[in-house]
Amino acid sequence: QYNLLDRNNEELLSLASEKGLGVEVVEPVAGGLLAIPNEKIVKHAPVNAKSYFELTLKFVLANSSVHVAFSDMSTLQQVKENVAIVSNPRKFSLAEVKKLGEIFESQKKLLELYSTGCQYCMSCPNKVNIPAIFRLLNLTKVYGFTERAKRGCQALKPEEKASMCTECGICESRCPQKIPIRKKLKEVQVYLKTNTALSYIQKI
């Protein structure tokens, strides 16, 4: 895994490249989190880009140790956009990559909860929709999309809500990010009401 929000594997990528190994990167846009429009960052980015998604994908591809980036696509339009981005011969310079990294590091500090939406935690026997709940928190905490988060909360099925967690711990044993999921779901329950807007989001 490698993207602008998770650069922990950069040294590993370099080592693999030095040893002549090909590197395949997953989650280049953090499970879709970095595909959400963010015009503020696009405006202040040190490089020209048509979209936030283009910035994040080209950042990954600018790393000379990366040979393949797997980006999930569900529509023909997304395929066309990805092809257009990677077909552009203009790559980010080292200075531009560094500046982008600095911008996102400052943004990452807003994240108390960094979930990529990998869904490894979805072995929940009670069907609590952990990725959806965490995605809603990230939407407002980092990107300020409070209204979208409210609508998402209201759309959750009763069995998917945080209050259904029995603290069995299966989700945490499978989480690659080592997120204290049970603790975070408890925090959500303090504010999250089954038939109301996402009060927790309004408070953070």
One Martini backbone bead per residue (centre of mass of N, CA, C, O) as a GRO file, in nm:
protein
  204
    1GLN     BB    1   0.096   0.037   0.023
    2TYR     BB    2   0.049   0.360  -0.157
    3ASN     BB    3   0.023   0.709  -0.056
    4LEU     BB    4  -0.033   1.028   0.060
    5LEU     BB    5  -0.131   0.898   0.350
    6ASP     BB    6   0.076   0.638   0.287
    7ARG     BB    7   0.448   0.633   0.333
    8ASN     BB    8   0.582   0.384   0.490
    9ASN     BB    9   0.701   0.223   0.211
   10GLU     BB   10   0.938   0.383   0.074
   11GLU     BB   11   1.190   0.221   0.160
   12LEU     BB   12   1.094  -0.048   0.043
   13LEU     BB   13   1.079   0.044  -0.249
   14SER     BB   14   1.378   0.114  -0.280
   15LEU     BB   15   1.491  -0.165  -0.211
   16ALA     BB   16   1.351  -0.321  -0.438
   17SER     BB   17   1.482  -0.159  -0.667
   18GLU     BB   18   1.781  -0.226  -0.594
   19LYS     BB   19   1.706  -0.551  -0.636
   20GLY     BB   20   1.522  -0.568  -0.906
   21LEU     BB   21   1.223  -0.518  -0.827
   22GLY     BB   22   0.899  -0.528  -0.870
   23VAL     BB   23   0.629  -0.282  -0.818
   24GLU     BB   24   0.314  -0.309  -0.653
   25VAL     BB   25   0.042  -0.087  -0.608
   26VAL     BB   26  -0.189  -0.021  -0.359
   27GLU     BB   27  -0.398   0.227  -0.285
   28PRO     BB   28  -0.337   0.518  -0.441
   29VAL     BB   29  -0.641   0.642  -0.320
   30ALA     BB   30  -0.729   0.528  -0.045
   31GLY     BB   31  -0.999   0.375  -0.121
   32GLY     BB   32  -1.112   0.672  -0.245
   33LEU     BB   33  -1.049   0.915  -0.056
   34LEU     BB   34  -0.866   1.072  -0.291
   35ALA     BB   35  -1.124   1.104  -0.501
   36ILE     BB   36  -1.230   1.330  -0.359
   37PRO     BB   37  -1.311   1.634  -0.396
   38ASN     BB   38  -1.041   1.905  -0.371
   39GLU     BB   39  -1.000   2.226  -0.459
   40LYS     BB   40  -0.802   2.344  -0.255
   41ILE     BB   41  -0.558   2.160  -0.327
   42VAL     BB   42  -0.548   2.210  -0.630
   43LYS     BB   43  -0.494   2.517  -0.607
   44HIS     BB   44  -0.220   2.471  -0.405
   45ALA     BB   45  -0.067   2.318  -0.589
   46PRO     BB   46   0.259   2.282  -0.752
   47VAL     BB   47   0.065   2.167  -0.978
   48ASN     BB   48  -0.092   2.076  -1.263
   49ALA     BB   49  -0.446   1.988  -1.230
   50LYS     BB   50  -0.774   1.875  -1.290
   51SER     BB   51  -0.748   1.689  -1.025
   52TYR     BB   52  -0.721   1.523  -0.732
   53PHE     BB   53  -0.678   1.243  -0.851
   54GLU     BB   54  -0.436   1.315  -1.030
   55LEU     BB   55  -0.245   1.393  -0.807
   56THR     BB   56  -0.238   1.119  -0.650
   57LEU     BB   57  -0.156   0.929  -0.883
   58LYS     BB   58   0.104   1.086  -0.982
   59PHE     BB   59   0.257   1.061  -0.721
   60VAL     BB   60   0.300   0.756  -0.734
   61LEU     BB   61   0.427   0.752  -1.032
   62ALA     BB   62   0.682   0.936  -0.952
   63ASN     BB   63   0.789   0.683  -0.836
   64SER     BB   64   1.055   0.494  -0.955
   65SER     BB   65   0.970   0.221  -0.785
   66VAL     BB   66   0.709   0.228  -0.950
   67HIS     BB   67   0.533   0.012  -1.188
   68VAL     BB   68   0.246  -0.046  -1.043
   69ALA     BB   69  -0.104   0.073  -1.029
   70PHE     BB   70  -0.388  -0.010  -0.841
   71SER     BB   71  -0.702   0.105  -0.971
   72ASP     BB   72  -1.013   0.126  -0.909
   73MET     BB   73  -1.282   0.034  -1.144
   74SER     BB   74  -1.650   0.087  -1.247
   75THR     BB   75  -1.608   0.262  -1.511
   76LEU     BB   76  -1.542   0.382  -1.821
   77GLN     BB   77  -1.465   0.669  -1.734
   78GLN     BB   78  -1.241   0.584  -1.537
   79VAL     BB   79  -1.063   0.451  -1.744
   80LYS     BB   80  -1.016   0.702  -1.920
   81GLU     BB   81  -0.890   0.879  -1.699
   82ASN     BB   82  -0.650   0.695  -1.632
   83VAL     BB   83  -0.527   0.683  -1.914
   84ALA     BB   84  -0.479   0.990  -1.943
   85ILE     BB   85  -0.288   1.022  -1.703
   86VAL     BB   86  -0.065   0.798  -1.784
   87SER     BB   87  -0.016   0.927  -2.083
   88ASN     BB   88   0.123   1.155  -1.954
   89PRO     BB   89   0.462   1.245  -1.972
   90ARG     BB   90   0.425   1.433  -1.736
   91LYS     BB   91   0.615   1.462  -1.449
   92PHE     BB   92   0.697   1.488  -1.139
   93SER     BB   93   0.899   1.642  -0.946
   94LEU     BB   94   1.076   1.632  -0.661
   95ALA     BB   95   0.971   1.907  -0.557
   96GLU     BB   96   0.668   1.845  -0.601
   97VAL     BB   97   0.652   1.595  -0.427
   98LYS     BB   98   0.739   1.727  -0.164
   99LYS     BB   99   0.510   1.939  -0.149
  100LEU     BB  100   0.274   1.743  -0.150
  101GLY     BB  101   0.359   1.593   0.105
  102GLU     BB  102   0.331   1.838   0.294
  103ILE     BB  103   0.032   1.891   0.251
  104PHE     BB  104  -0.064   1.600   0.347
  105GLU     BB  105   0.061   1.596   0.627
  106SER     BB  106  -0.113   1.829   0.736
  107GLN     BB  107  -0.382   1.679   0.677
  108LYS     BB  108  -0.332   1.414   0.838
  109LYS     BB  109  -0.349   1.544   1.126
  110LEU     BB  110  -0.672   1.536   1.116
  111LEU     BB  111  -0.636   1.226   1.148
  112GLU     BB  112  -0.749   0.995   1.382
  113LEU     BB  113  -0.873   0.824   1.129
  114TYR     BB  114  -0.715   0.584   0.917
  115SER     BB  115  -0.912   0.467   0.652
  116THR     BB  116  -0.913   0.280   0.342
  117GLY     BB  117  -1.149   0.064   0.285
  118CYS     BB  118  -1.062  -0.252   0.261
  119GLN     BB  119  -1.264  -0.457   0.440
  120TYR     BB  120  -1.131  -0.661   0.649
  121CYS     BB  121  -1.353  -0.601   0.882
  122MET     BB  122  -1.603  -0.760   0.721
  123SER     BB  123  -1.634  -1.008   0.955
  124CYS     BB  124  -1.878  -0.920   1.092
  125PRO     BB  125  -2.133  -1.090   1.260
  126ASN     BB  126  -2.330  -0.811   1.275
  127LYS     BB  127  -2.282  -0.611   1.021
  128VAL     BB  128  -2.102  -0.384   1.071
  129ASN     BB  129  -2.024  -0.079   0.893
  130ILE     BB  130  -1.720   0.023   0.929
  131PRO     BB  131  -1.624   0.168   0.669
  132ALA     BB  132  -1.864   0.369   0.654
  133ILE     BB  133  -1.826   0.508   0.926
  134PHE     BB  134  -1.531   0.602   0.880
  135ARG     BB  135  -1.584   0.759   0.619
  136LEU     BB  136  -1.767   0.972   0.748
  137LEU     BB  137  -1.556   1.088   0.940
  138ASN     BB  138  -1.348   1.168   0.721
  139LEU     BB  139  -1.520   1.360   0.549
  140THR     BB  140  -1.537   1.578   0.785
  141LYS     BB  141  -1.255   1.596   0.924
  142VAL     BB  142  -1.088   1.654   0.644
  143TYR     BB  143  -1.318   1.769   0.412
  144GLY     BB  144  -1.609   1.894   0.515
  145PHE     BB  145  -1.855   1.673   0.444
  146THR     BB  146  -2.120   1.687   0.633
  147GLU     BB  147  -2.378   1.641   0.464
  148ARG     BB  148  -2.288   1.377   0.336
  149ALA     BB  149  -2.253   1.229   0.607
  150LYS     BB  150  -2.544   1.247   0.702
  151ARG     BB  151  -2.671   1.088   0.469
  152GLY     BB  152  -2.507   0.830   0.519
  153CYS     BB  153  -2.612   0.772   0.801
  154GLN     BB  154  -2.919   0.752   0.727
  155ALA     BB  155  -2.862   0.499   0.518
  156LEU     BB  156  -2.820   0.308   0.729
  157LYS     BB  157  -2.863   0.021   0.858
  158PRO     BB  158  -2.940  -0.092   1.163
  159GLU     BB  159  -2.709  -0.328   1.158
  160GLU     BB  160  -2.467  -0.110   1.073
  161LYS     BB  161  -2.440   0.016   1.337
  162ALA     BB  162  -2.242   0.082   1.610
  163SER     BB  163  -2.448  -0.038   1.831
  164MET     BB  164  -2.395  -0.352   1.724
  165CYS     BB  165  -2.148  -0.386   1.881
  166THR     BB  166  -1.977  -0.665   2.075
  167GLU     BB  167  -1.658  -0.679   2.099
  168CYS     BB  168  -1.498  -0.933   1.962
  169GLY     BB  169  -1.231  -0.841   1.761
  170ILE     BB  170  -1.208  -0.939   1.463
  171CYS     BB  171  -1.146  -0.674   1.314
  172GLU     BB  172  -0.867  -0.608   1.451
  173SER     BB  173  -0.717  -0.875   1.353
  174ARG     BB  174  -0.755  -0.758   1.031
  175CYS     BB  175  -0.618  -0.479   1.060
  176PRO     BB  176  -0.360  -0.310   0.887
  177GLN     BB  177  -0.381  -0.030   1.071
  178LYS     BB  178  -0.444  -0.080   1.378
  179ILE     BB  179  -0.728  -0.012   1.464
  180PRO     BB  180  -0.935   0.082   1.738
  181ILE     BB  181  -1.241  -0.003   1.668
  182ARG     BB  182  -1.402  -0.035   1.932
  183LYS     BB  183  -1.337   0.244   2.043
  184LYS     BB  184  -1.451   0.411   1.802
  185LEU     BB  185  -1.742   0.300   1.816
  186LYS     BB  186  -1.799   0.409   2.098
  187GLU     BB  187  -1.768   0.707   2.027
  188VAL     BB  188  -1.998   0.712   1.824
  189GLN     BB  189  -2.232   0.624   2.022
  190VAL     BB  190  -2.247   0.890   2.183
  191TYR     BB  191  -2.364   1.049   1.906
  192LEU     BB  192  -2.512   0.820   1.760
  193LYS     BB  193  -2.829   0.817   1.611
  194THR     BB  194  -3.044   0.622   1.447
  195ASN     BB  195  -3.269   0.880   1.362
  196THR     BB  196  -3.026   1.079   1.311
  197ALA     BB  197  -2.795   1.273   1.283
  198LEU     BB  198  -2.443   1.327   1.289
  199SER     BB  199  -2.335   1.446   1.577
  200TYR     BB  200  -2.037   1.378   1.583
  201ILE     BB  201  -1.960   1.540   1.330
  202GLN     BB  202  -2.044   1.823   1.453
  203LYS     BB  203  -1.808   1.807   1.690
  204ILE     BB  204  -1.518   1.768   1.512
   0.00000   0.00000   0.00000
